[in-house]
Amino acid sequence: MDELRIAVVEKADLLCQEYMQREVEGGEFPPYKANGMAYIRFAKEDKELFKLLYMRDRSSESIPETTEQTDKIESIVHDNTGLSGTDAKLFHLEMWAYVHGIATMFATGFFDLDWELVSRMLTDSYQGLRKQYGME
């Protein structure tokens, strides 16, 4: 049964990555924002797979500090903000916590906001963090 669960988790992860790739390639949003919007869309459209990936007990798992995806995101953060190293990681962690909260509320049915509002919320949060880091 563990093998089946692992296979499902791997397939769900690939599906989530496809959401992100489609959103970035769609060009509606800058790449960093597109990744956040895709993450939230995945939570809304594939609730159970989102929960399996991001809302399960992971206390007994070994979670890598960096992955190909996190490296790519941190590179985008650097390109957009000039931040690197610890600052880029913290910036992304703060944004991801916000995006994850919105996604979790979609996945659990807590609310269903329209996409324009979600987009505005992500922009507001991003701009607020930029200001916090001394960027205007």
mmCIF file of C-alpha atoms in Angstrom:
data_model
loop_
_atom_site.group_PDB
_atom_site.id
_atom_site.type_symbol
_atom_site.label_atom_id
_atom_site.label_comp_id
_atom_site.label_asym_id
_atom_site.label_seq_id
_atom_site.Cartn_x
_atom_site.Cartn_y
_atom_site.Cartn_z
ATOM 1 C CA MET A 1 0.000 0.000 0.000
ATOM 2 C CA ASP A 2 2.904 2.360 0.691
ATOM 3 C CA GLU A 3 4.095 1.922 -2.896
ATOM 4 C CA LEU A 4 0.677 2.941 -4.212
ATOM 5 C CA ARG A 5 0.541 5.973 -1.936
ATOM 6 C CA ILE A 6 4.024 7.046 -3.021
ATOM 7 C CA ALA A 7 3.044 6.676 -6.690
ATOM 8 C CA VAL A 8 -0.100 8.774 -6.159
ATOM 9 C CA VAL A 9 1.877 11.478 -4.332
ATOM 10 C CA GLU A 10 4.441 11.577 -7.146
ATOM 11 C CA LYS A 11 1.693 11.826 -9.782
ATOM 12 C CA ALA A 12 -0.086 14.557 -7.808
ATOM 13 C CA ASP A 13 3.181 16.487 -7.567
ATOM 14 C CA LEU A 14 3.637 16.255 -11.337
ATOM 15 C CA LEU A 15 0.081 17.497 -11.836
ATOM 16 C CA CYS A 16 0.723 20.469 -9.546
ATOM 17 C CA GLN A 17 3.892 21.274 -11.502
ATOM 18 C CA GLU A 18 1.839 21.133 -14.723
ATOM 19 C CA TYR A 19 -0.578 23.686 -13.245
ATOM 20 C CA MET A 20 2.375 25.969 -12.551
ATOM 21 C CA GLN A 21 3.897 25.501 -15.981
ATOM 22 C CA ARG A 22 0.569 26.229 -17.723
ATOM 23 C CA GLU A 23 0.005 29.355 -15.633
ATOM 24 C CA VAL A 24 3.506 30.681 -16.331
ATOM 25 C CA GLU A 25 3.256 29.882 -20.048
ATOM 26 C CA GLY A 26 -0.191 31.510 -20.193
ATOM 27 C CA GLY A 27 1.525 34.849 -19.645
ATOM 28 C CA GLU A 28 -1.322 36.507 -17.746
ATOM 29 C CA PHE A 29 0.894 37.078 -14.706
ATOM 30 C CA PRO A 30 4.618 37.518 -14.102
ATOM 31 C CA PRO A 31 6.250 34.114 -13.430
ATOM 32 C CA TYR A 32 6.448 34.450 -9.634
ATOM 33 C CA LYS A 33 2.819 35.464 -9.300
ATOM 34 C CA ALA A 34 1.794 32.842 -11.862
ATOM 35 C CA ASN A 35 3.262 30.129 -9.630
ATOM 36 C CA GLY A 36 1.222 31.366 -6.672
ATOM 37 C CA MET A 37 -1.956 31.609 -8.731
ATOM 38 C CA ALA A 38 -1.376 28.081 -10.062
ATOM 39 C CA TYR A 39 -0.839 26.717 -6.553
ATOM 40 C CA ILE A 40 -4.154 28.238 -5.465
ATOM 41 C CA ARG A 41 -5.918 27.016 -8.632
ATOM 42 C CA PHE A 42 -4.623 23.490 -7.975
ATOM 43 C CA ALA A 43 -6.061 23.677 -4.451
ATOM 44 C CA LYS A 44 -9.418 24.824 -5.813
ATOM 45 C CA GLU A 45 -9.698 22.385 -8.709
ATOM 46 C CA ASP A 46 -7.985 19.306 -7.242
ATOM 47 C CA LYS A 47 -8.805 19.631 -3.555
ATOM 48 C CA GLU A 48 -8.018 16.080 -2.495
ATOM 49 C CA LEU A 49 -4.706 15.921 -4.350
ATOM 50 C CA PHE A 50 -3.751 19.288 -2.874
ATOM 51 C CA LYS A 51 -4.563 17.984 0.610
ATOM 52 C CA LEU A 52 -2.552 14.832 -0.071
ATOM 53 C CA LEU A 53 0.487 16.862 -1.099
ATOM 54 C CA TYR A 54 0.344 19.829 1.245
ATOM 55 C CA MET A 55 -1.973 19.090 4.158
ATOM 56 C CA ARG A 56 -0.901 15.636 5.326
ATOM 57 C CA ASP A 57 1.135 14.842 8.421
ATOM 58 C CA ARG A 58 4.734 15.061 7.289
ATOM 59 C CA SER A 59 6.406 14.898 10.695
ATOM 60 C CA SER A 60 7.947 11.502 9.940
ATOM 61 C CA GLU A 61 9.113 12.458 6.442
ATOM 62 C CA SER A 62 12.505 13.723 5.406
ATOM 63 C CA ILE A 63 11.792 16.968 3.567
ATOM 64 C CA PRO A 64 14.667 18.340 1.467
ATOM 65 C CA GLU A 65 15.639 21.952 2.118
ATOM 66 C CA THR A 66 15.965 22.624 -1.576
ATOM 67 C CA THR A 67 14.448 21.101 -4.665
ATOM 68 C CA GLU A 68 14.605 21.951 -8.336
ATOM 69 C CA GLN A 69 11.324 23.847 -7.887
ATOM 70 C CA THR A 70 12.509 25.871 -4.874
ATOM 71 C CA ASP A 71 15.762 26.712 -6.659
ATOM 72 C CA LYS A 72 13.778 27.942 -9.659
ATOM 73 C CA ILE A 73 11.453 30.040 -7.481
ATOM 74 C CA GLU A 74 14.345 31.564 -5.525
ATOM 75 C CA SER A 75 15.998 32.461 -8.831
ATOM 76 C CA ILE A 76 12.798 34.258 -9.890
ATOM 77 C CA VAL A 77 12.708 36.065 -6.523
ATOM 78 C CA HIS A 78 16.310 37.141 -7.062
ATOM 79 C CA ASP A 79 15.593 38.344 -10.607
ATOM 80 C CA ASN A 80 12.545 40.341 -9.439
ATOM 81 C CA THR A 81 13.912 41.781 -6.215
ATOM 82 C CA GLY A 82 17.687 41.543 -6.249
ATOM 83 C CA LEU A 83 17.507 39.536 -3.019
ATOM 84 C CA SER A 84 19.682 36.471 -2.691
ATOM 85 C CA GLY A 85 20.574 33.819 -0.175
ATOM 86 C CA THR A 86 18.750 33.964 3.136
ATOM 87 C CA ASP A 87 16.789 37.085 2.216
ATOM 88 C CA ALA A 88 15.430 35.506 -0.983
ATOM 89 C CA LYS A 89 14.493 32.350 0.925
ATOM 90 C CA LEU A 90 12.727 34.331 3.652
ATOM 91 C CA PHE A 91 10.908 36.519 1.126
ATOM 92 C CA HIS A 92 9.624 33.402 -0.623
ATOM 93 C CA LEU A 93 8.731 31.688 2.658
ATOM 94 C CA GLU A 94 6.654 34.692 3.702
ATOM 95 C CA MET A 95 4.879 34.817 0.340
ATOM 96 C CA TRP A 96 4.391 31.056 0.257
ATOM 97 C CA ALA A 97 2.828 31.063 3.743
ATOM 98 C CA TYR A 98 0.290 33.624 2.513
ATOM 99 C CA VAL A 99 -0.398 31.760 -0.748
ATOM 100 C CA HIS A 100 -0.663 28.458 1.116
ATOM 101 C CA GLY A 101 -3.204 29.956 3.509
ATOM 102 C CA ILE A 102 -5.413 31.083 0.634
ATOM 103 C CA ALA A 103 -4.994 27.726 -1.113
ATOM 104 C CA THR A 104 -5.897 25.853 2.070
ATOM 105 C CA MET A 105 -9.081 27.874 2.432
ATOM 106 C CA PHE A 106 -10.044 26.929 -1.131
ATOM 107 C CA ALA A 107 -9.149 23.252 -0.587
ATOM 108 C CA THR A 108 -11.257 23.031 2.561
ATOM 109 C CA GLY A 109 -14.202 24.941 1.115
ATOM 110 C CA PHE A 110 -13.772 27.750 3.644
ATOM 111 C CA PHE A 111 -14.386 30.275 0.906
ATOM 112 C CA ASP A 112 -14.482 30.676 -2.848
ATOM 113 C CA LEU A 113 -13.134 34.050 -3.940
ATOM 114 C CA ASP A 114 -13.138 35.299 -7.507
ATOM 115 C CA TRP A 115 -9.790 35.235 -9.281
ATOM 116 C CA GLU A 116 -9.548 39.008 -9.605
ATOM 117 C CA LEU A 117 -9.625 39.331 -5.821
ATOM 118 C CA VAL A 118 -7.094 36.522 -5.369
ATOM 119 C CA SER A 119 -4.821 38.248 -7.882
ATOM 120 C CA ARG A 120 -5.150 41.543 -6.037
ATOM 121 C CA MET A 121 -4.433 39.878 -2.692
ATOM 122 C CA LEU A 122 -1.217 38.342 -4.023
ATOM 123 C CA THR A 123 -0.138 41.645 -5.540
ATOM 124 C CA ASP A 124 -0.846 43.496 -2.289
ATOM 125 C CA SER A 125 1.121 40.962 -0.263
ATOM 126 C CA TYR A 126 4.030 40.985 -2.716
ATOM 127 C CA GLN A 127 4.177 44.775 -2.793
ATOM 128 C CA GLY A 128 3.973 44.925 1.002
ATOM 129 C CA LEU A 129 6.918 42.547 1.336
ATOM 130 C CA ARG A 130 8.921 44.521 -1.213
ATOM 131 C CA LYS A 131 8.325 47.625 0.873
ATOM 132 C CA GLN A 132 9.323 45.747 4.039
ATOM 133 C CA TYR A 133 12.602 44.831 2.340
ATOM 134 C CA GLY A 134 13.226 48.459 1.377
ATOM 135 C CA MET A 135 12.100 48.237 -2.241
ATOM 136 C CA GLU A 136 9.555 50.616 -3.684
#
